[in-house]
Amino acid sequence: MENMSVCFVLRLDSEGILNDHEEETQYQNHIKHILSFLYSHQEFSLTIALSGRKSEWLEKKHPEAIELISELVSKKQVEMAGGGYYDPILPLLLPVDRVGQIEMLTTALRKLFGRKPRGAWLTSSAWDSSLITSLNSCGMDYAFIDMSLLLPEYQLESFCSKPVIVEEYGKTIKILPLCKNVIPSKSDSPQDFLSSFFKLSGNKKITTISTLFMPEELSFIIQNGWMEEFITTITNEKTVTLYTATQYLKNCHTYTRAYIPACSIKNRRPVKEIIAKNPESFRLYSRMIQISNEINQYRGDKARKKAAREELWKAQERTAYWNENLDLIEQQAIRQKSYNHLLIAEKFIKETSSKTDIHLTSFDLDMDGIQEYICRTPVYNSFLSMEGGTVFELDARQSCRNYAIVSECENGLYQRKFFTDFFADKNSFFDQYQNGKPLLNNPFRDIVYKETAFYRSRQELQLEAEGFYGKKRQNITLRKKFLFSDNSIQVQYIIKNKSPDYLKCYFSVESNLALVDFDTKNRRIEVISSDTSITACSNQLFVHQKDVSCCQVSDSKTSSVFTFETNENAGICILPLVYEKKPYATCFTFFWKLEIPAGYETEKTLFLNIQQNTKKALSQKKGPSATKS
C-alpha cells in the first residue's frame, strides 16, 4: 500500500438540535465517547470544527470537556478550526459581518483552548471567491469545502498529489476538500476503507485524504471497535500517517491552482440563487442586509452599536435561511427567532429617537426593482409591498416580534399577508372559506399597484390598481389609501365599477396573524356584532355573515392586542391555518356584499390598532370607535 496522509475532521455544532435535552443526549451518547477515545489514544490526531453555540453549551454544561480538549490541543493531537460564530452562510453576509463572526469565534476558541485557529469551517460549504479577502484578513490559512464542489480534474488532483489553492486579486487561501461519501461501516475492514480511496482516485498514488465525520458517525465506529482496529493496522503497516489539517499543510510544499465557482452543497448552486427562489428566506435576507447597513451607518453610542451587531450576528444563523430538514412550522419558528434578534438589534440603534416620531419612507428593500414602503412608529414597523398593496411585515417593536411571518398555505398557492383584497361571488366565497381554502381567481391579489400620492409629513400613501372580475370580465378600479399613526393603520378602499353592467359580488380583506398558540389561556378572540360580544373559538372556523363592527385578538404571551374595526358593519371569517395538523397562523377576513351600478363607486375602511401591555378586554369597551371617513 502506498504511503498516505489522512486528516480526520469532526464537525461539532447544534444544527437540528432544538433544546437542551437533545444537546445533552448527543453529548452523552456520542461526544463523550469520542473525547474518551482521543484521550486514551494519543496517536490518533483529529481536527475539530466547533461552532460558537456548541462551544457556549460545552463551557456551561460540561467544562470538563473543554479542559480535556485544551489538553489535547496543547499536545498538538487535536486542532481546533474556526469559522462563523453563529454558523452563518458567509456569502450572504456583508464583509464586515463575515469578518466579525469569524473573529468572534477565533477569540472564543483562543480563550477556551489557548490556541488561535488557522482554518475555517464554511457552513454548507457555501463558497464565493470574495470570501478569500475576508478569510485572509482574519488570519485564516485554509478552509474546508466539500469535495463534490471541485471540478472533476481538481477532485482527482486533490486526491492524488496536491491540496488546492485559490486566488482572488492577489490573495490566496488553501482549500482542504472534505470527502463525506467514504465513511466506514461496521462490515468494512480498515484495509477495505483505505482501498476505497484508491478506487476513487483511479489507483494512483494518494498523498492525502480529508474525511468529514459527524459525531454520530465517528462515535459509532469508535464504540463498535472499528477505530481501534484501524489505529492498530496503520501502526503496524506504517503506511498511513494521521495528521491535523495544519500539520498536513505544513508538510506540503506545492499546491494545485484552481478556480471554484460560487456554489454550495445544495445542487452545487450558488447560495444566493437558492435564497432568491424562496420568498420567505429572501425577505429575511433583505431585512438582515438592511439592519446590517443601518448598524454600519450608526454613529452613536459604541456600546449600543456593539450590542446591536451581536444581535444581528445571531440572526444570521444558517437554519433561518435554508434548512430542508425542517418542516414549514419549524422553519417559521426559526425565522421568527431571527426576526426577534433583528428587531432587538434595530431597537438598540433606534432607541435614542423621540418616542413620538413616525417615519414613513420608501426604498427597494427586497431588491426587485420595485419600491417598498416602510413606516416606523414607537409601537410598530410596517412594511408594505406594491405587489397586491399588502403589508408583508408587521413588527411589534416592544415584544420584538414579526406578526406577519406566515408560512405559505399547505398547498403552496399564495403567500399570506395583511390587507390582501379579494373579489368573489357568494357561492365561491363561502365555499372556499368554509372549506379552509384560499380564493384564487382574484384580479388584485398579485397585481402591482401604482403610487398616486405619497405624503411623508402626514404619513399617507395612496395606491391604485385596475383589474377585471368574473366571467364577464367587469372592469374594476381599486384605490387604497393608507394612513399610519403611532399605534394604528387605516386602510380606505374606494371601489369603482367601470363596466357597463351592475357589479354584484363580495369584497373581502384578508389579514393573517402569526399567532400559533391556540390555548385559550394565552389567546382570546372577541367579535362585536350588533353591540354584543362573541368569543370565537380560536382553533375552529368561525363565520359571522353580517353586523360585525370589531374584532379583537389578545395574545397574553407577548401582551399584544390587535383590534380590527370597520367603518360600516361587515361579515367576518376567522380561519386557523394549519400545516399537517399543526397551526401556523390565524386568518381574519372581513367581507362586504357589493352592489355598484355602472360608473359608480363605494367606500370601505378597515382600521388595525396595535397595543402592547394592554389587558383591557374588548367587552369592556362601550362600542366601536371607528367612524366613516
XYZ file of C-alpha atoms in Angstrom:
629
model
C 0.000 0.000 0.000
C 1.277 3.471 -0.913
C 2.164 5.980 1.781
C -0.797 8.142 2.686
C -1.674 11.119 4.889
C -5.115 11.068 6.478
C -6.908 14.038 8.039
C -9.991 13.205 10.053
C -12.293 16.181 10.608
C -15.080 16.195 13.200
C -17.872 18.771 12.977
C -19.496 19.752 16.297
C -22.481 22.092 16.032
C -26.073 22.397 17.222
C -27.789 22.044 13.856
C -31.100 20.239 14.179
C -30.907 20.330 17.983
C -33.931 22.168 19.328
C -33.428 22.089 23.110
C -31.008 21.455 25.956
C -32.194 17.876 26.406
C -31.200 16.987 22.840
C -27.807 18.656 23.367
C -27.220 16.538 26.464
C -28.317 13.371 24.689
C -25.825 13.972 21.882
C -23.056 14.654 24.381
C -23.661 11.541 26.478
C -24.243 9.196 23.533
C -21.541 10.422 21.157
C -19.239 13.312 22.082
C -18.241 11.817 25.417
C -17.109 8.568 23.756
C -15.113 10.471 21.134
C -13.248 12.543 23.735
C -12.532 9.462 25.839
C -11.068 7.689 22.798
C -8.896 10.678 21.923
C -7.534 10.869 25.456
C -6.623 7.182 25.531
C -5.128 7.082 22.009
C -2.505 9.777 21.696
C -1.544 8.538 18.231
C -4.995 9.496 16.924
C -4.910 13.052 15.527
C -8.086 14.952 14.770
C -9.254 18.375 13.591
C -12.424 19.605 15.311
C -14.579 22.290 13.695
C -16.538 23.659 16.647
C -19.397 26.145 16.295
C -19.862 29.092 18.610
C -23.163 27.933 20.074
C -21.792 24.444 20.756
C -18.729 25.918 22.479
C -21.048 28.033 24.687
C -23.052 24.960 25.638
C -19.990 22.825 26.412
C -18.431 25.588 28.509
C -21.641 25.968 30.507
C -22.714 22.330 30.874
C -19.510 20.304 30.553
C -16.416 22.352 31.421
C -14.558 19.064 31.891
C -14.843 18.521 28.114
C -13.290 21.937 27.483
C -10.406 21.090 29.830
C -9.800 17.741 28.108
C -9.835 19.259 24.622
C -7.476 22.025 25.820
C -5.012 19.409 26.981
C -5.203 17.587 23.641
C -4.713 20.875 21.777
C -1.613 21.680 23.858
C -0.178 18.286 22.834
C -0.974 19.075 19.161
C -3.042 15.927 18.978
C -6.172 17.960 18.284
C -6.524 21.126 16.233
C -9.496 23.480 16.510
C -10.862 25.050 13.328
C -12.827 28.297 13.361
C -15.399 29.875 11.069
C -18.513 31.990 11.647
C -19.599 32.030 15.291
C -23.334 31.561 14.670
C -22.997 29.184 11.702
C -23.846 31.811 9.078
C -23.826 31.283 5.334
C -20.847 33.578 4.793
C -21.502 34.578 1.132
C -24.830 36.080 2.260
C -23.180 38.497 4.668
C -21.580 41.879 4.209
C -17.764 41.709 4.572
C -17.881 43.492 7.945
C -20.205 40.804 9.315
C -18.192 37.949 7.821
C -15.029 39.212 9.467
C -16.830 39.975 12.724
C -18.325 36.490 13.018
C -15.030 34.758 12.185
C -13.073 36.891 14.648
C -15.693 36.323 17.344
C -15.277 32.535 17.078
C -11.495 32.864 16.785
C -11.395 34.836 20.043
C -13.694 32.363 21.811
C -11.633 29.331 20.743
C -8.364 31.001 21.685
C -9.682 31.781 25.171
C -11.090 28.285 25.654
C -8.246 26.216 24.217
C -5.225 28.504 24.332
C -4.504 28.499 20.610
C -5.753 30.562 17.691
C -7.438 28.545 14.918
C -5.777 28.718 11.498
C -8.564 27.222 9.424
C -12.236 27.984 8.778
C -15.306 25.815 8.525
C -17.622 27.087 5.781
C -21.232 26.345 6.682
C -22.943 24.258 3.977
C -19.675 24.596 2.013
C -21.164 27.836 0.708
C -18.388 29.370 -1.352
C -17.753 32.601 -3.157
C -14.327 33.868 -4.204
C -14.965 37.116 -2.306
C -14.516 35.074 0.898
C -10.778 34.883 0.244
C -10.221 38.511 1.265
C -12.278 38.095 4.455
C -10.535 34.854 5.419
C -7.148 36.447 4.810
C -7.934 39.457 6.966
C -8.894 37.078 9.811
C -5.577 35.230 9.610
C -7.007 32.010 8.174
C -4.593 29.788 6.265
C -7.111 27.286 4.925
C -10.816 26.482 4.612
C -12.809 23.269 4.357
C -15.020 22.702 1.305
C -16.976 19.642 0.261
C -15.073 17.601 -2.330
C -18.079 17.495 -4.678
C -17.843 21.262 -5.295
C -14.478 20.970 -7.020
C -14.365 20.458 -10.748
C -13.613 16.788 -11.607
C -9.989 17.455 -12.563
C -9.369 19.221 -9.258
C -11.054 16.420 -7.302
C -8.621 13.929 -8.810
C -5.665 16.240 -8.215
C -6.535 16.777 -4.570
C -6.825 13.015 -4.086
C -3.630 12.191 -5.893
C -0.940 14.742 -5.295
C -1.515 18.265 -4.016
C -4.001 20.289 -1.986
C -5.846 23.093 -3.746
C -5.082 26.805 -3.594
C -7.441 29.535 -4.824
C -6.772 33.198 -5.549
C -8.691 36.486 -5.632
C -6.934 39.721 -6.619
C -3.547 38.523 -5.433
C -4.724 36.986 -2.156
C -4.826 33.223 -1.673
C -6.320 30.620 0.623
C -5.649 26.879 0.772
C -8.609 24.545 0.374
C -8.895 21.166 2.070
C -11.605 19.206 0.213
C -13.673 17.040 2.542
C -14.840 13.597 1.496
C -18.151 12.598 3.096
C -19.116 9.645 0.936
C -16.387 7.325 2.237
C -17.447 6.635 5.813
C -16.564 3.137 7.078
C -19.417 0.860 8.010
C -19.363 -1.889 10.600
C -18.737 -4.501 7.905
C -15.782 -2.643 6.341
C -12.285 -3.598 7.442
C -9.631 -0.871 7.745
C -7.989 -2.283 4.608
C -11.295 -2.017 2.710
C -11.685 1.554 3.944
C -8.262 2.594 2.699
C -8.670 0.709 -0.566
C -11.842 2.647 -1.337
C -9.785 5.807 -1.710
C -7.536 4.171 -4.270
C -10.605 3.251 -6.288
C -11.854 6.838 -6.203
C -8.532 8.143 -7.457
C -8.060 5.537 -10.147
C -5.456 3.595 -8.153
C -2.962 6.436 -8.444
C -0.632 7.442 -5.672
C -2.514 9.202 -2.895
C -0.884 11.653 -0.517
C -3.849 12.919 1.473
C -7.405 12.139 2.451
C -9.615 14.531 4.399
C -12.673 12.742 5.743
C -15.563 14.503 7.461
C -17.404 12.888 10.356
C -20.479 13.949 12.259
C -20.474 12.998 15.990
C -22.877 10.089 15.451
C -20.721 8.626 12.666
C -17.394 8.839 14.498
C -18.896 7.649 17.782
C -20.379 4.613 16.030
C -17.078 3.325 14.622
C -15.338 4.019 17.928
C -17.877 2.144 20.017
C -18.018 -0.882 17.706
C -14.221 -1.250 17.812
C -13.533 -0.318 14.187
C -11.371 2.710 15.004
C -9.286 0.686 17.466
C -8.582 -1.846 14.714
C -7.812 0.959 12.244
C -5.234 2.515 14.590
C -3.591 -0.893 15.115
C -3.478 -1.539 11.356
C -1.848 1.758 10.372
C 0.599 1.490 13.294
C 1.767 -1.953 12.231
C 1.910 -1.284 8.495
C 3.399 2.216 8.859
C 1.958 3.256 5.507
C -0.553 5.784 6.808
C 0.011 8.850 8.963
C -2.745 10.711 10.783
C -2.403 14.492 10.696
C -4.310 17.516 11.803
C -5.053 19.926 8.968
C -2.262 22.348 9.852
C 0.261 19.510 10.302
C -0.550 18.199 6.860
C -0.311 21.606 5.173
C 2.974 22.245 6.947
C 4.458 19.228 5.177
C 3.137 20.311 1.779
C 5.368 22.360 -0.495
C 3.345 22.515 -3.721
C -0.330 23.147 -4.476
C -2.767 22.884 -7.357
C -4.062 26.261 -8.537
C -7.805 26.048 -9.014
C -10.907 28.112 -9.563
C -14.030 27.285 -7.567
C -17.199 28.972 -8.866
C -19.778 30.355 -6.443
C -21.640 27.302 -5.156
C -22.865 25.316 -2.153
C -23.590 21.694 -1.353
C -27.236 22.110 -2.396
C -27.265 21.021 -6.041
C -23.902 22.787 -6.464
C -25.764 26.065 -6.926
C -24.795 29.498 -5.541
C -26.438 30.067 -2.199
C -27.841 33.447 -3.294
C -29.622 31.740 -6.178
C -31.195 29.299 -3.724
C -32.280 32.063 -1.339
C -33.673 34.205 -4.172
C -36.122 31.457 -5.121
C -37.566 31.210 -1.598
C -39.737 34.309 -0.914
C -39.732 33.989 2.870
C -35.989 33.363 3.103
C -35.267 36.261 0.773
C -37.455 38.630 2.788
C -35.485 37.718 5.897
C -32.222 38.097 3.982
C -33.268 41.541 2.702
C -34.196 42.638 6.204
C -30.905 41.341 7.573
C -28.924 43.300 4.988
C -30.944 46.437 5.775
C -30.271 46.148 9.529
C -26.588 45.449 8.859
C -26.301 48.618 6.766
C -28.091 50.663 9.422
C -25.732 49.396 12.121
C -22.712 50.243 9.940
C -24.041 53.783 9.452
C -24.880 54.302 13.136
C -22.634 56.911 14.738
C -23.987 56.984 18.280
C -23.089 55.075 21.436
C -20.390 52.478 20.697
C -21.794 50.086 23.305
C -25.200 50.190 21.600
C -23.602 49.560 18.228
C -21.685 46.575 19.557
C -24.776 45.096 21.224
C -26.792 45.617 18.036
C -24.162 43.898 15.912
C -24.071 40.875 18.207
C -27.856 40.509 17.886
C -27.516 40.864 14.111
C -24.985 38.031 14.027
C -27.354 35.776 15.966
C -29.959 36.437 13.279
C -27.565 35.223 10.571
C -27.614 31.564 11.573
C -27.937 29.320 8.529
C -31.074 27.415 9.524
C -33.213 30.570 9.322
C -32.423 30.958 5.627
C -32.028 27.402 4.441
C -32.891 24.120 6.144
C -34.546 21.378 4.149
C -34.619 19.002 7.135
C -37.273 21.037 8.967
C -40.960 21.265 8.124
C -42.689 24.587 7.417
C -43.733 25.090 11.040
C -40.227 24.519 12.399
C -38.763 26.790 9.730
C -41.255 29.502 10.654
C -40.273 29.225 14.331
C -36.569 29.565 13.458
C -37.231 32.547 11.178
C -39.293 34.165 13.927
C -36.304 33.794 16.238
C -34.096 35.512 13.658
C -36.587 38.354 13.259
C -36.548 38.693 17.034
C -32.762 39.178 17.017
C -33.003 41.647 14.118
C -35.653 43.700 15.890
C -33.641 43.749 19.103
C -30.651 44.957 17.087
C -32.798 47.644 15.484
C -34.119 48.630 18.904
C -30.598 49.240 20.206
C -29.771 51.770 17.500
C -33.244 53.348 17.259
C -33.982 53.663 20.988
C -32.484 57.136 21.227
C -35.030 58.639 18.805
C -38.081 60.533 20.053
C -40.930 58.382 21.391
C -43.444 60.261 19.233
C -41.567 60.029 15.941
C -43.324 58.420 12.982
C -41.167 57.850 9.902
C -42.614 56.883 6.519
C -40.035 56.169 3.829
C -39.721 54.212 0.604
C -36.893 52.228 -0.969
C -36.324 48.933 -2.729
C -35.939 46.694 0.327
C -36.074 43.308 -1.414
C -34.015 44.366 -4.432
C -36.656 43.512 -7.043
C -36.684 46.903 -8.762
C -39.977 47.963 -7.109
C -40.215 50.361 -4.172
C -41.421 49.165 -0.772
C -42.838 51.499 1.894
C -41.675 51.362 5.487
C -43.439 53.061 8.376
C -41.711 53.094 11.748
C -43.628 54.239 14.811
C -42.880 53.815 18.537
C -45.283 50.840 18.569
C -44.762 49.001 15.288
C -42.894 48.662 11.991
C -44.981 48.183 8.860
C -43.501 47.073 5.531
C -45.781 47.481 2.538
C -45.374 45.998 -0.926
C -46.664 47.452 -4.198
C -47.457 43.870 -5.189
C -51.044 43.450 -4.044
C -50.787 46.621 -1.961
C -50.209 44.391 1.075
C -48.293 44.596 4.354
C -45.762 41.761 4.333
C -44.040 42.531 7.644
C -45.675 43.871 10.802
C -43.386 44.132 13.823
C -44.472 44.815 17.375
C -41.450 46.805 18.495
C -41.817 46.241 22.220
C -42.016 42.448 22.036
C -39.651 42.372 19.014
C -41.896 40.002 17.102
C -42.928 39.895 13.450
C -46.642 39.092 13.324
C -46.689 38.794 9.549
C -44.239 35.895 9.305
C -46.597 33.313 7.887
C -45.636 30.156 6.041
C -47.269 29.523 2.707
C -50.520 27.600 2.906
C -50.325 23.827 2.785
C -50.783 23.578 -0.976
C -48.396 26.496 -1.570
C -50.889 28.578 -3.558
C -50.179 32.077 -2.284
C -48.368 33.938 0.464
C -50.379 35.092 3.457
C -50.040 38.818 4.266
C -52.032 41.733 5.732
C -54.716 43.636 3.781
C -54.950 41.203 0.866
C -58.024 42.032 -1.237
C -60.417 39.617 -2.952
C -63.498 39.827 -5.168
C -65.718 36.741 -5.399
C -69.305 35.674 -5.975
C -71.296 34.499 -2.959
C -71.047 30.766 -3.666
C -67.320 30.817 -4.354
C -66.611 32.978 -1.328
C -68.383 30.844 1.274
C -67.485 27.512 -0.305
C -63.810 28.415 -0.307
C -63.602 29.822 3.211
C -65.805 27.251 4.903
C -63.577 24.539 3.447
C -60.457 26.362 4.570
C -59.281 27.051 1.040
C -57.916 30.310 -0.392
C -59.654 32.439 -3.013
C -57.591 32.047 -6.162
C -59.441 33.747 -9.027
C -58.691 37.248 -7.835
C -57.561 40.171 -10.014
C -55.960 42.250 -7.244
C -54.077 39.769 -5.047
C -50.859 39.769 -7.085
C -51.255 42.876 -9.246
C -48.612 45.605 -8.878
C -50.295 48.798 -7.709
C -49.137 52.218 -8.800
C -48.486 55.075 -6.431
C -50.867 58.028 -6.871
C -49.844 60.052 -3.795
C -47.177 59.818 -1.079
C -47.101 62.307 1.808
C -44.333 61.702 4.329
C -45.363 64.606 6.561
C -48.839 63.247 7.231
C -47.897 59.550 6.903
C -50.186 58.865 3.964
C -49.833 56.609 0.943
C -52.308 56.240 -1.909
C -52.213 53.324 -4.358
C -54.355 52.386 -7.324
C -54.865 49.307 -9.479
C -57.247 48.206 -12.198
C -58.457 44.698 -12.895
C -61.252 42.524 -14.245
C -63.732 40.448 -12.257
C -65.805 37.400 -13.118
C -66.755 35.651 -16.333
C -67.987 38.921 -17.806
C -64.619 40.485 -17.021
C -66.136 43.557 -15.417
C -63.648 46.411 -15.194
C -62.923 47.497 -11.565
C -60.675 50.246 -10.215
C -59.476 49.802 -6.622
C -57.885 52.695 -4.748
C -56.222 52.056 -1.392
C -55.305 54.881 0.969
C -53.048 54.006 3.901
C -52.899 56.336 6.898
C -50.328 55.492 9.574
C -50.451 56.740 13.162
C -48.374 55.874 16.215
C -50.337 52.689 17.017
C -52.705 52.083 14.097
C -53.028 51.567 10.350
C -56.108 52.802 8.500
C -56.833 51.437 5.029
C -59.546 53.133 2.974
C -60.843 51.300 -0.095
C -62.600 53.092 -2.941
C -64.051 50.582 -5.411
C -65.302 51.879 -8.748
C -67.339 49.896 -11.259
C -66.061 50.978 -14.692
C -68.012 48.325 -16.585
C -71.417 48.988 -18.266
C -73.084 46.287 -16.109
C -74.197 46.218 -12.494
C -71.401 44.866 -10.242
C -72.657 42.302 -7.730
C -70.050 40.466 -5.700
C -68.416 40.044 -2.307
C -65.396 42.173 -1.449
C -63.124 40.834 1.283
C -59.937 41.944 3.032
C -57.739 39.199 4.474
C -55.113 39.661 7.195
C -53.023 36.850 8.658
C -51.587 36.977 12.163
C -48.717 34.656 13.008
C -50.258 33.510 16.276
C -49.847 29.764 16.595
C -50.777 29.157 20.225
C -54.435 28.103 20.314
C -54.501 27.711 24.105
C -57.424 29.809 25.332
C -55.396 30.761 28.395
C -52.952 32.622 26.160
C -55.297 33.688 23.370
C -58.653 35.411 23.292
C -60.597 36.373 20.159
C -63.671 38.563 20.648
C -66.069 39.777 17.971
C -68.549 42.653 18.365
C -71.762 42.065 16.427
C -74.793 44.335 16.991
C -73.137 45.624 20.195
C -72.882 42.046 21.506
C -69.552 40.450 22.359
C -68.995 36.953 20.962
C -65.965 34.846 21.864
C -64.669 32.964 18.847
C -63.086 29.545 19.275
C -59.505 30.079 18.133
C -58.881 26.573 16.797
C -62.039 26.260 14.696
C -63.559 28.030 11.724
C -65.718 30.991 12.805
C -68.055 32.727 10.324
C -70.443 35.580 11.136
C -72.087 36.877 7.971
C -73.185 40.380 8.989
C -73.303 43.206 11.553
C -69.663 42.803 12.666
C -68.038 46.083 13.642
C -64.975 44.970 15.575
C -62.676 42.033 16.281
C -60.004 41.957 18.940
C -57.218 39.416 19.357
C -55.356 39.296 22.672
C -52.042 37.453 22.958
C -51.076 37.298 26.623
C -47.681 35.722 25.914
C -46.446 38.954 24.370
C -49.032 41.265 25.978
C -50.146 42.276 22.498
C -53.669 43.273 21.456
C -54.739 43.611 17.813
C -58.064 45.312 17.111
C -59.715 45.324 13.686
C -62.575 47.820 13.221
C -64.681 48.743 10.208
C -66.393 51.995 9.250
C -69.555 50.078 8.476
C -70.704 46.659 9.580
C -69.321 43.658 7.725
C -69.169 39.895 7.855
C -66.146 38.092 9.276
C -64.454 34.760 8.765
C -61.789 33.604 11.243
C -59.851 30.628 9.980
C -56.996 28.777 11.756
C -54.250 27.940 9.260
C -52.618 24.556 9.697
C -49.892 22.522 8.066
C -50.048 18.761 8.666
C -52.402 19.379 11.609
C -50.042 21.951 13.136
C -51.231 25.585 13.428
C -49.025 28.286 11.953
C -51.311 31.374 11.821
C -54.850 32.709 12.040
C -56.581 34.296 9.049
C -59.007 37.171 9.715
C -61.199 38.150 6.756
C -63.763 40.977 6.720
C -66.215 40.958 3.832
C -68.966 43.138 2.404
C -71.670 42.449 -0.180
C -71.296 44.942 -3.039
C -73.969 46.170 -5.451
C -72.483 49.001 -7.530
C -74.223 50.484 -10.601
C -72.177 51.159 -13.752
C -69.918 54.180 -13.329
C -70.433 54.435 -9.566
C -68.087 53.780 -6.662
C -68.314 52.775 -2.995
C -66.024 53.179 0.001
C -64.996 50.795 2.801
C -62.486 51.388 5.570
C -60.648 48.977 7.836
C -58.686 50.013 10.926
C -55.980 47.970 12.633
C -54.947 49.081 16.107
C -51.859 47.590 17.781
C -51.277 47.808 21.513
C -48.858 46.184 23.919
C -49.027 45.745 27.691
C -52.771 46.343 27.416
C -55.093 43.796 29.018
C -58.374 45.644 28.669
C -60.955 43.272 27.225
C -62.987 44.204 24.204
C -66.200 43.580 26.131
C -65.266 46.486 28.432
C -65.428 48.920 25.516
C -68.616 50.886 25.045
C -68.671 50.119 21.347
C -66.678 50.508 18.148
C -64.889 53.803 17.889
C -64.401 53.841 14.127
C -66.311 56.340 12.021
C -66.762 56.572 8.301
C -64.119 58.635 6.570
